[in-house]
mmCIF file of C-alpha atoms and ligand atoms in Angstrom:
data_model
loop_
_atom_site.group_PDB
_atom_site.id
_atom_site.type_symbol
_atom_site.label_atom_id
_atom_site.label_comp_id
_atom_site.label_asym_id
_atom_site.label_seq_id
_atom_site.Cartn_x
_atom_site.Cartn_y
_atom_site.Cartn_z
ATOM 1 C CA UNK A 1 169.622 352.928 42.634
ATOM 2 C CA UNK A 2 171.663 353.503 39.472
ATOM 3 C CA UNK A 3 169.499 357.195 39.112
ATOM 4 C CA UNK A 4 170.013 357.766 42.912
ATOM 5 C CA UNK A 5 173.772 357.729 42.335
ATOM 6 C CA UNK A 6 173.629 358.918 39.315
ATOM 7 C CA UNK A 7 172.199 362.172 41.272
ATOM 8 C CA UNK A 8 169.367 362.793 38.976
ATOM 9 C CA UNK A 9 166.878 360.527 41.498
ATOM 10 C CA UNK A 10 165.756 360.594 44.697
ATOM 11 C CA UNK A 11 166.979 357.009 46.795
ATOM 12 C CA UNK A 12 164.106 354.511 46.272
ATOM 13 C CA UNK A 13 161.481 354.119 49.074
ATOM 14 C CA UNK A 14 159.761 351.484 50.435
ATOM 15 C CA UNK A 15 156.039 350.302 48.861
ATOM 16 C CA UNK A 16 153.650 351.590 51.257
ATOM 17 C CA UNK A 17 150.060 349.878 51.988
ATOM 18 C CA UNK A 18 147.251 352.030 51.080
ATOM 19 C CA UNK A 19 149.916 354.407 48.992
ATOM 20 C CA UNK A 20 151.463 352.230 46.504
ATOM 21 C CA UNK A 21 148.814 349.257 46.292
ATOM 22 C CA UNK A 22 148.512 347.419 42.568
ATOM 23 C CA UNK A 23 151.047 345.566 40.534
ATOM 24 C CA UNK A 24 151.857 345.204 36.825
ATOM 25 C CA UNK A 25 151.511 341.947 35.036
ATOM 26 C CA UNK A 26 153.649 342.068 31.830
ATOM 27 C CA UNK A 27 153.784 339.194 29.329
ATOM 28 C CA UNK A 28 150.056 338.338 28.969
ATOM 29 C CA UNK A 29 149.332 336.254 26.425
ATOM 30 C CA UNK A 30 146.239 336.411 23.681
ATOM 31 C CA UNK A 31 144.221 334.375 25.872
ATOM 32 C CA UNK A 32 144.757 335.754 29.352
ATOM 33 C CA UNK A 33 141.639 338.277 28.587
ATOM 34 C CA UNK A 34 138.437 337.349 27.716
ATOM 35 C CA UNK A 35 135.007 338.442 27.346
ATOM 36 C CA UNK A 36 131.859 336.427 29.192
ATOM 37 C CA UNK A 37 129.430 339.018 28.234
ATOM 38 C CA UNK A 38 128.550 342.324 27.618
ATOM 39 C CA UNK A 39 129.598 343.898 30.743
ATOM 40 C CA UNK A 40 131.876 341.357 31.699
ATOM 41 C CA UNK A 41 135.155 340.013 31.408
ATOM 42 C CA UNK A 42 137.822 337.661 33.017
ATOM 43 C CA UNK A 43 141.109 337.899 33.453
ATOM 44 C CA UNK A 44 143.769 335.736 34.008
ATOM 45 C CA UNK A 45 145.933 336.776 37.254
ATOM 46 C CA UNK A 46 149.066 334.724 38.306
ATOM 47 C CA UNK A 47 148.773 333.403 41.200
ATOM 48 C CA UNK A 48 144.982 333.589 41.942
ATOM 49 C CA UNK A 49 143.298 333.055 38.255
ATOM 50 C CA UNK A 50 140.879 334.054 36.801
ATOM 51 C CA UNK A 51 139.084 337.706 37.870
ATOM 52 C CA UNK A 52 136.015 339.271 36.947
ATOM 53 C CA UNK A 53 135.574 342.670 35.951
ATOM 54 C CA UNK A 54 133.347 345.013 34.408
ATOM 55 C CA UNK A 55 134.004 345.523 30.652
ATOM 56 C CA UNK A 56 133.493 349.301 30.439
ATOM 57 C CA UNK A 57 136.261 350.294 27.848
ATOM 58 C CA UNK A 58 137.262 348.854 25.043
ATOM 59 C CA UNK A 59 140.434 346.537 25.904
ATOM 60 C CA UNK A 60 142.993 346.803 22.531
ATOM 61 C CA UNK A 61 143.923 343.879 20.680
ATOM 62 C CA UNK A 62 146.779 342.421 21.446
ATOM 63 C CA UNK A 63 147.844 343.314 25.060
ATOM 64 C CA UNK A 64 150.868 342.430 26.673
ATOM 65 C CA UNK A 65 150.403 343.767 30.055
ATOM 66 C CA UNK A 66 148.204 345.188 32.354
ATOM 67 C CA UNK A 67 147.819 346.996 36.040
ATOM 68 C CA UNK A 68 145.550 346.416 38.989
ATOM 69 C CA UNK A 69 145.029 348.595 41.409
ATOM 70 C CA UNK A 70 143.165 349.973 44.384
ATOM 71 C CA UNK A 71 141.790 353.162 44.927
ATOM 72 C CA UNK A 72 140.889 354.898 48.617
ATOM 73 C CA UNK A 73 137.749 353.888 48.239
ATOM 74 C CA UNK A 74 139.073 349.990 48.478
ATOM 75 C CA UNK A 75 137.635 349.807 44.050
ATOM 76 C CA UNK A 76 140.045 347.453 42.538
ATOM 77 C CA UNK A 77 141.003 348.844 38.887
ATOM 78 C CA UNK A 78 142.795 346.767 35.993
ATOM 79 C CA UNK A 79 144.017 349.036 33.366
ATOM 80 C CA UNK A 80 145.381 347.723 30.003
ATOM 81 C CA UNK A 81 147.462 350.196 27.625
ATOM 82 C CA UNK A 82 146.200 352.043 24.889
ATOM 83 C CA UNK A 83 147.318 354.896 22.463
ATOM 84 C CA UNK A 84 143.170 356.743 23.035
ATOM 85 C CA UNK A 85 142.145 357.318 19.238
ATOM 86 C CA UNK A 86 142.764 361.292 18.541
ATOM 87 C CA UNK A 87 139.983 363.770 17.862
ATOM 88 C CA UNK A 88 139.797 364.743 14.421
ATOM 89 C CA UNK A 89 140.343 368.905 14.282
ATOM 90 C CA UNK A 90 137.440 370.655 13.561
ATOM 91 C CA UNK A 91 139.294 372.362 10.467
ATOM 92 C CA UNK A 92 138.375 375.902 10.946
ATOM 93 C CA UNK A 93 141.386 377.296 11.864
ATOM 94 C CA UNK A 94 140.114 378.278 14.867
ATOM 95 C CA UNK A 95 142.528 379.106 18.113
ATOM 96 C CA UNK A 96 141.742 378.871 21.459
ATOM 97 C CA UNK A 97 143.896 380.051 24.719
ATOM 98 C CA UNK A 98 143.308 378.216 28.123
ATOM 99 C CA UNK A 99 144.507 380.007 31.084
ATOM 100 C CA UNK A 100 144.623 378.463 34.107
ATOM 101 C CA UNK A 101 143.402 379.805 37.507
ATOM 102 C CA UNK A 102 143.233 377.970 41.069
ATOM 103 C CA UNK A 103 140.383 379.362 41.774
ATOM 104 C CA UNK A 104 138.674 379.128 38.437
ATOM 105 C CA UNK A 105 140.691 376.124 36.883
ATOM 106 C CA UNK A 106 140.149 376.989 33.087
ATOM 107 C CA UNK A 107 139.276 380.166 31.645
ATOM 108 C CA UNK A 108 139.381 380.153 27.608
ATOM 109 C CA UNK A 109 140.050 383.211 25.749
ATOM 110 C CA UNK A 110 136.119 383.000 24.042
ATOM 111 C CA UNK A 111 135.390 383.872 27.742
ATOM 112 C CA UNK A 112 134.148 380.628 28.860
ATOM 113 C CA UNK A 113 135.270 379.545 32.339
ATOM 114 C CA UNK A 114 134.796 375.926 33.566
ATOM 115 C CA UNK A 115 136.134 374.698 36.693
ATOM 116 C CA UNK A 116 136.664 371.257 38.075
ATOM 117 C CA UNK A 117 134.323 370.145 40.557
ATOM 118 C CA UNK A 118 135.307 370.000 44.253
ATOM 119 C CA UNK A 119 133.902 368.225 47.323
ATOM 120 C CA UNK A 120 130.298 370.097 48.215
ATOM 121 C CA UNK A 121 130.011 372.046 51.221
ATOM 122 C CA UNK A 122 128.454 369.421 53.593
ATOM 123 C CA UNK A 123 130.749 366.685 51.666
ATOM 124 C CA UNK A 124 133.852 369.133 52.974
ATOM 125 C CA UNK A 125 132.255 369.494 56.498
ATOM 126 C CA UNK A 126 132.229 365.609 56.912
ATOM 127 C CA UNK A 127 135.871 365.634 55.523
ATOM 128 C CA UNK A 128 137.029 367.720 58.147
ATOM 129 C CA UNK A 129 134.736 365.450 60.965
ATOM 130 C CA UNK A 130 136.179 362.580 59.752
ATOM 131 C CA UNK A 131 139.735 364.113 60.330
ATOM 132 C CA UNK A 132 139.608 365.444 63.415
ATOM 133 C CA UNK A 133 137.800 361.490 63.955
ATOM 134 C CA UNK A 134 140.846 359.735 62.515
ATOM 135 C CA UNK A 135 143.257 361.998 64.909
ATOM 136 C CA UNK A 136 141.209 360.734 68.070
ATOM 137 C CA UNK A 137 141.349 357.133 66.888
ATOM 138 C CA UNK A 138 143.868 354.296 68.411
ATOM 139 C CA UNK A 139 146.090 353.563 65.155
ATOM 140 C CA UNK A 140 145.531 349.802 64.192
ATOM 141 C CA UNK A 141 142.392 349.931 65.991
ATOM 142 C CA UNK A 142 138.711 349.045 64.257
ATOM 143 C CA UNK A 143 137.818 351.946 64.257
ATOM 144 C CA UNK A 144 140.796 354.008 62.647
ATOM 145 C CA UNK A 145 140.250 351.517 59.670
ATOM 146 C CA UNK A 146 136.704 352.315 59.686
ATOM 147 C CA UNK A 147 137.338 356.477 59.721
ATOM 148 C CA UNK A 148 140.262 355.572 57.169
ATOM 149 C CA UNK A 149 137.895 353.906 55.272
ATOM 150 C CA UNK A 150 135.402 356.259 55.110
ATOM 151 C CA UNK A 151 137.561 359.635 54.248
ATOM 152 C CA UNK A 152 139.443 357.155 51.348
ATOM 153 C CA UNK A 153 135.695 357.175 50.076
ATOM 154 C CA UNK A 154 135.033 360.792 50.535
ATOM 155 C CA UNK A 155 138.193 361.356 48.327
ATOM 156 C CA UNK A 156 137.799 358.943 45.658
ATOM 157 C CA UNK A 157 134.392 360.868 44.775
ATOM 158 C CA UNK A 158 136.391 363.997 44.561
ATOM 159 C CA UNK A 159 139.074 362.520 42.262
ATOM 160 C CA UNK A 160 136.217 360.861 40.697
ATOM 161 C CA UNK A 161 134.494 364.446 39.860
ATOM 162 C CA UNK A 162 137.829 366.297 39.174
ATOM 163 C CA UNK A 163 138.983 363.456 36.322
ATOM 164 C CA UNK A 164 135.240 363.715 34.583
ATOM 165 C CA UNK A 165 135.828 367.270 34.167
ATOM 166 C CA UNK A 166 139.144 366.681 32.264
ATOM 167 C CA UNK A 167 137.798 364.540 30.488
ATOM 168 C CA UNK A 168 134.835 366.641 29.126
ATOM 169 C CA UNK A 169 137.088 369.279 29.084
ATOM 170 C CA UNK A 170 139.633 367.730 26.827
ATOM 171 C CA UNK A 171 137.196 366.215 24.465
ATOM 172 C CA UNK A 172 135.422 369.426 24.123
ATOM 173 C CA UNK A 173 138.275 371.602 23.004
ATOM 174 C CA UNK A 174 139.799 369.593 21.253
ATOM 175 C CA UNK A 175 136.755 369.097 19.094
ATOM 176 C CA UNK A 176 136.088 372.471 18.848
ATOM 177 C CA UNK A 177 139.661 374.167 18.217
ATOM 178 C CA UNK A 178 141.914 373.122 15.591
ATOM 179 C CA UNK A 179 144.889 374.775 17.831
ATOM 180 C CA UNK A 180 144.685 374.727 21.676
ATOM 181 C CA UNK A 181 147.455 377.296 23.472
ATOM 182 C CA UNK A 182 148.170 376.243 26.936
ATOM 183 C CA UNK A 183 150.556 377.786 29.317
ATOM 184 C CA UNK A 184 153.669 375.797 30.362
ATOM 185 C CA UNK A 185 154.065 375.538 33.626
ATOM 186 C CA UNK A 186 155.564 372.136 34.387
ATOM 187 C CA UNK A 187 153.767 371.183 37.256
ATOM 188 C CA UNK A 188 155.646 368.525 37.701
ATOM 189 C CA UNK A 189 158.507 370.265 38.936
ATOM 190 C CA UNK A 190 156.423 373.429 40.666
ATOM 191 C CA UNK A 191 154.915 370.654 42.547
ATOM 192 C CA UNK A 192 157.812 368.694 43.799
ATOM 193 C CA UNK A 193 159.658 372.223 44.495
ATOM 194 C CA UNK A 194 158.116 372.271 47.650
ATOM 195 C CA UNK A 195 160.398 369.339 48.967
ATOM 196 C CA UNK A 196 163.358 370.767 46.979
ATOM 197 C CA UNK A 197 165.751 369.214 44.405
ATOM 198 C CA UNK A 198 169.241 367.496 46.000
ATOM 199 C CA UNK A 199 171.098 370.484 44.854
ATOM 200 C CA UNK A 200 168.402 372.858 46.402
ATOM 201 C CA UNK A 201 166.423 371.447 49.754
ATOM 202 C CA UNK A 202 163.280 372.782 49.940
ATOM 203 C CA UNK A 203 162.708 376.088 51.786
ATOM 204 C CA UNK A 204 159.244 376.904 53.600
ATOM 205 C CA UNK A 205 158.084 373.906 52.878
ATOM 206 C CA UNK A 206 154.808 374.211 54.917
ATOM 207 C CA UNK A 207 153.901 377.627 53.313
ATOM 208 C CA UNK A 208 154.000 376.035 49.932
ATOM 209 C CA UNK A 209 152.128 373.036 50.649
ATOM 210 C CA UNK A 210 148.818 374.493 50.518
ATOM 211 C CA UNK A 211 149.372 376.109 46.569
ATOM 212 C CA UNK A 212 150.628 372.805 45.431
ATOM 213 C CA UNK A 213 147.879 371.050 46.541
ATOM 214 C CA UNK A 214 145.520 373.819 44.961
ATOM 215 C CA UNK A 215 147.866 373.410 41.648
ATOM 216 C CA UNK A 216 147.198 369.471 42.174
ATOM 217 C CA UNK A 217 143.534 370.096 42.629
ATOM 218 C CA UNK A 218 143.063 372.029 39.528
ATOM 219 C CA UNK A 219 144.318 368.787 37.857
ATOM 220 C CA UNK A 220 146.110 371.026 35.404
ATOM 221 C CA UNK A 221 148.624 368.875 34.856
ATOM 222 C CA UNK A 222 146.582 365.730 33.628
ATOM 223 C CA UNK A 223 144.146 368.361 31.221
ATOM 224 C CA UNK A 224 147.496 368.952 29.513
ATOM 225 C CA UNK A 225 148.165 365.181 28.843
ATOM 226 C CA UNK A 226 144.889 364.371 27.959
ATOM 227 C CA UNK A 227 144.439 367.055 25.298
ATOM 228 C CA UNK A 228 148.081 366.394 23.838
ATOM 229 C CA UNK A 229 146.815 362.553 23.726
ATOM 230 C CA UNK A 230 143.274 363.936 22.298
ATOM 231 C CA UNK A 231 144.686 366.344 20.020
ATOM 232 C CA UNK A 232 148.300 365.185 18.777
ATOM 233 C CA UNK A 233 149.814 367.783 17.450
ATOM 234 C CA UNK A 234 147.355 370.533 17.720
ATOM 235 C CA UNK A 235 148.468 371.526 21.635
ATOM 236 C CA UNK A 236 150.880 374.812 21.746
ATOM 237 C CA UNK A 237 152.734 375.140 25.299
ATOM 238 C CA UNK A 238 153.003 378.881 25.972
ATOM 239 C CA UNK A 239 155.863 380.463 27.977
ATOM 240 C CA UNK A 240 152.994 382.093 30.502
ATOM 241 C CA UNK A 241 155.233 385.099 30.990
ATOM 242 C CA UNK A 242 154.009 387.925 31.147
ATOM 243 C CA UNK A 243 150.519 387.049 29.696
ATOM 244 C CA UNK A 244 148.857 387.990 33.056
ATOM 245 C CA UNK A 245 150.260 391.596 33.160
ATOM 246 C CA UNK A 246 149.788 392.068 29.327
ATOM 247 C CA UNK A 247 146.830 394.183 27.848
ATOM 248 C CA UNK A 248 145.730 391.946 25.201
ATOM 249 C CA UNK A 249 143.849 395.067 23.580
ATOM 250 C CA UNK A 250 146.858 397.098 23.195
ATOM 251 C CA UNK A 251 149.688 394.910 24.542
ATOM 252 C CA UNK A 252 150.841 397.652 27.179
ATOM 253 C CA UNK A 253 152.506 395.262 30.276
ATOM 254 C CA UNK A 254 152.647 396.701 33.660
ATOM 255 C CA UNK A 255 152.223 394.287 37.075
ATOM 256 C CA UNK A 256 150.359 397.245 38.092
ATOM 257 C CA UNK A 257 147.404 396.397 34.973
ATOM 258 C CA UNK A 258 146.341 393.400 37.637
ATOM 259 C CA UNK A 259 143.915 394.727 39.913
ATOM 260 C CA UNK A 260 143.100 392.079 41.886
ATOM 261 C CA UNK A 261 143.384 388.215 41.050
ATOM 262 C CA UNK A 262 139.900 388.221 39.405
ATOM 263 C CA UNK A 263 140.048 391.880 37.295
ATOM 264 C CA UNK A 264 142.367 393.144 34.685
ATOM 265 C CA UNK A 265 142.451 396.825 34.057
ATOM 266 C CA UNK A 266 144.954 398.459 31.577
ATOM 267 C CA UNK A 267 146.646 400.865 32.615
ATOM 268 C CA UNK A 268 147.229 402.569 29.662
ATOM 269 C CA UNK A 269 144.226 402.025 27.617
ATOM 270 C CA UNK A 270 141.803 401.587 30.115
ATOM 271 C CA UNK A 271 140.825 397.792 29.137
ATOM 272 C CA UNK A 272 138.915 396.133 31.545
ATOM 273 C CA UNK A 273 138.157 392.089 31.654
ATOM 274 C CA UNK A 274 138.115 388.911 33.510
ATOM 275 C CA UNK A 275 141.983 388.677 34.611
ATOM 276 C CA UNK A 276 141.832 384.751 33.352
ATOM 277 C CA UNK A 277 140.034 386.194 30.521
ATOM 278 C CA UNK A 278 142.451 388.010 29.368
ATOM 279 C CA UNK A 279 145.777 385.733 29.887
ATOM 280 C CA UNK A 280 143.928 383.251 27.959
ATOM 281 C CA UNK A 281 143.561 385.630 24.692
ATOM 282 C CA UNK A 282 147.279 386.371 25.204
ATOM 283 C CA UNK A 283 148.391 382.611 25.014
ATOM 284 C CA UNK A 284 145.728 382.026 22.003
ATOM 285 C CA UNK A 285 147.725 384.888 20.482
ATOM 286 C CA UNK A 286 151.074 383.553 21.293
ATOM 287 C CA UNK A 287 149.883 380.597 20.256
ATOM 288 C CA UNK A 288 148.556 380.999 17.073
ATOM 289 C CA UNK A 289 152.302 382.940 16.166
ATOM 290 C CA UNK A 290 153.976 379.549 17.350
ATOM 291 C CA UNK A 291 151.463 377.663 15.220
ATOM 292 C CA UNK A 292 152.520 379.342 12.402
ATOM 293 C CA UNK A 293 156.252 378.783 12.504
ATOM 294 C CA UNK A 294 155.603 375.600 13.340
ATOM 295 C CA UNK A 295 153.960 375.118 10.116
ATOM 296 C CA UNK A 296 157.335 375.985 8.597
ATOM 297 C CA UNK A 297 158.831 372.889 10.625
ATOM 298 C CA UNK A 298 159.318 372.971 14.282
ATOM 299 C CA UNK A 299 157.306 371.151 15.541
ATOM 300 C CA UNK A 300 155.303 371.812 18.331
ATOM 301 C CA UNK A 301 154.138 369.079 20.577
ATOM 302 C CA UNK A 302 155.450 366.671 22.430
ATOM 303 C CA UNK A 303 155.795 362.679 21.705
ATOM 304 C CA UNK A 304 152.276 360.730 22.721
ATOM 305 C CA UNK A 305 152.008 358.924 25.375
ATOM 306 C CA UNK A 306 150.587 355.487 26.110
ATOM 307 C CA UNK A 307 147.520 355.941 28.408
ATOM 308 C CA UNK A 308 146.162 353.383 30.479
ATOM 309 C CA UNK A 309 142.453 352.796 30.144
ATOM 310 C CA UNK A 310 140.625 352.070 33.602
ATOM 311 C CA UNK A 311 138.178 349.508 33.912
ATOM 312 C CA UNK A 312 136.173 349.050 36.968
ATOM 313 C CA UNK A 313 136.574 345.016 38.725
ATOM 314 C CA UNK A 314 133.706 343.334 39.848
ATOM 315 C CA UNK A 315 133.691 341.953 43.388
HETATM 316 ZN ZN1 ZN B 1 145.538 398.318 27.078
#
């Protein structure tokens, strides 16, 4: 309430069920987690005791808190924090650019594109069923939980998918690159622009919907925190102007050089490449300039941030 009138916050809402489900325990002490076996652990809950779950991460020494939560698919999660060890730079100097598309969510400027995985065709189909299902269904009847039930699982496995990729993703690079340029393009805020600010209420708010939700689904945002966490240090955020109109060959910048979303074709020199392709050199090349000065002292990336490590429950 204090940010609310303090103008910089939105007035807190209301916890909702199936939205906002989990808690944070805080205050655990040494012996509130503990290990039964290989795959399994206990730990201890207020109020209901002890809980199973499946020891697939390494829990850190020491912990003083932890969160459980529940996904769409009804999987109960208990995350305890951890700083994830970084990735040791390869040490050969090497730069890479990531650009990222909606379409194609990562190109890199050695040409590589990767994109995260979606729902498959038939997976989308039964999305869409089980919609149009839900719409037809009495609310608070047995069988809207059922549908409900059902598309939370569809969309789990498509979260599932897309946070694998950044994963991979983030490992790979930053075990590869000793610099990684990204663009900077504060999701955060392109995202929530869509509803507006207090000093500017959104405008076409419907229209806008549909690219946030294709920014969201790139999962952008989240490859950009995980490589920062992966790669301390090494991650350069790029100001992205410009670098999609800009030759890389002979840096002549026209909105005209844009063909089409997928090709690039210079204008003046006649350069022709993967549109992605070629925004990607430009940020490895901005990049590596930034690099440089930063060697002199600025520094470059941001402070790390504690990320919670997911471990499946049992039961
Ligand atoms: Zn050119």
């Amino acid at each position: 309430m204090a940010n609310f009138f303090g103008k910089t916050h939105r007035k807190p809402t209301w916890r909702k069920r199936g939205q906002s489900d989990g808690f944070r325990i805080v205050a655990v002490k040494t012996g509130d987690v503990r290990r039964l076996s290989r795959n399994i652990g206990e730990v201890r809950v207020p109020k209901v005791g002890w809980v199973r779950f499946r020891w697939s991460r390494a829990v850190p020494e020491g912990v003083r808190s932890f969160r459980v939560s529940r996904d769409t698919a009804g999987r109960w999660f208990v995350a305890f924090a951890a700083i994830p060890e970084p990735i040791a730079a390869p040490g050969t100097g090497q730069v890479v650019g990531v650009d990222r598309g909606v379409a194609v969510s990562a190109a890199l400027s050695s040409g590589e594109m990767t994109s995260a995985p979606t729902l498959r065709d038939s997976e989308k189909a039964r999305l869409l069923g089980l919609v149009r299902k839900l719409a037809r269904a009495e609310k608070g009847s047995h069988r809207h939980r059922k549908v409900k039930a059902a598309i939370g699982k569809l969309k789990a496995r498509e979260i599932d998918r897309r946070k694998d990729w950044i994963e991979k993703t983030s490992t790979d690079l930053a075990r590869r690159f000793d610099i990684i340029g990204v663009e900077d393009l504060n999701v955060s805020t392109m995202t929530r622009s869509a509803k507006g600010t207090i000093e500017a209420p959104g405008k076409n708010v419907r229209q806008k919907a549909g690219l946030n939700r294709s920014i969201l689904a790139a999962g952008w945002g989240r490859l950009v925190t995980r490589l920062e966490q992966k790669a301390p240090g090494r991650v350069v955020k790029v100001n992205p102007r410009f670098t999609s109109q800009t030759c890389n060959t002979c840096g002549y910048r026209a909105p005209g050089n844009r063909e089409s979303q997928a090709v690039f074709r210079c204008a003046a020199c006649g350069h022709q490449a993967n549109a992605d392709v070629n925004a990607a050199r430009n940020v490895r090349d901005i990049a590596a300039g930034l690099a440089v000065n930063a060697r002199r002292g600025d520094p470059v990336a941001g402070p790390e941030k504690r990320e919670p490590q997911l471990v499946l429950l049992s039961g």
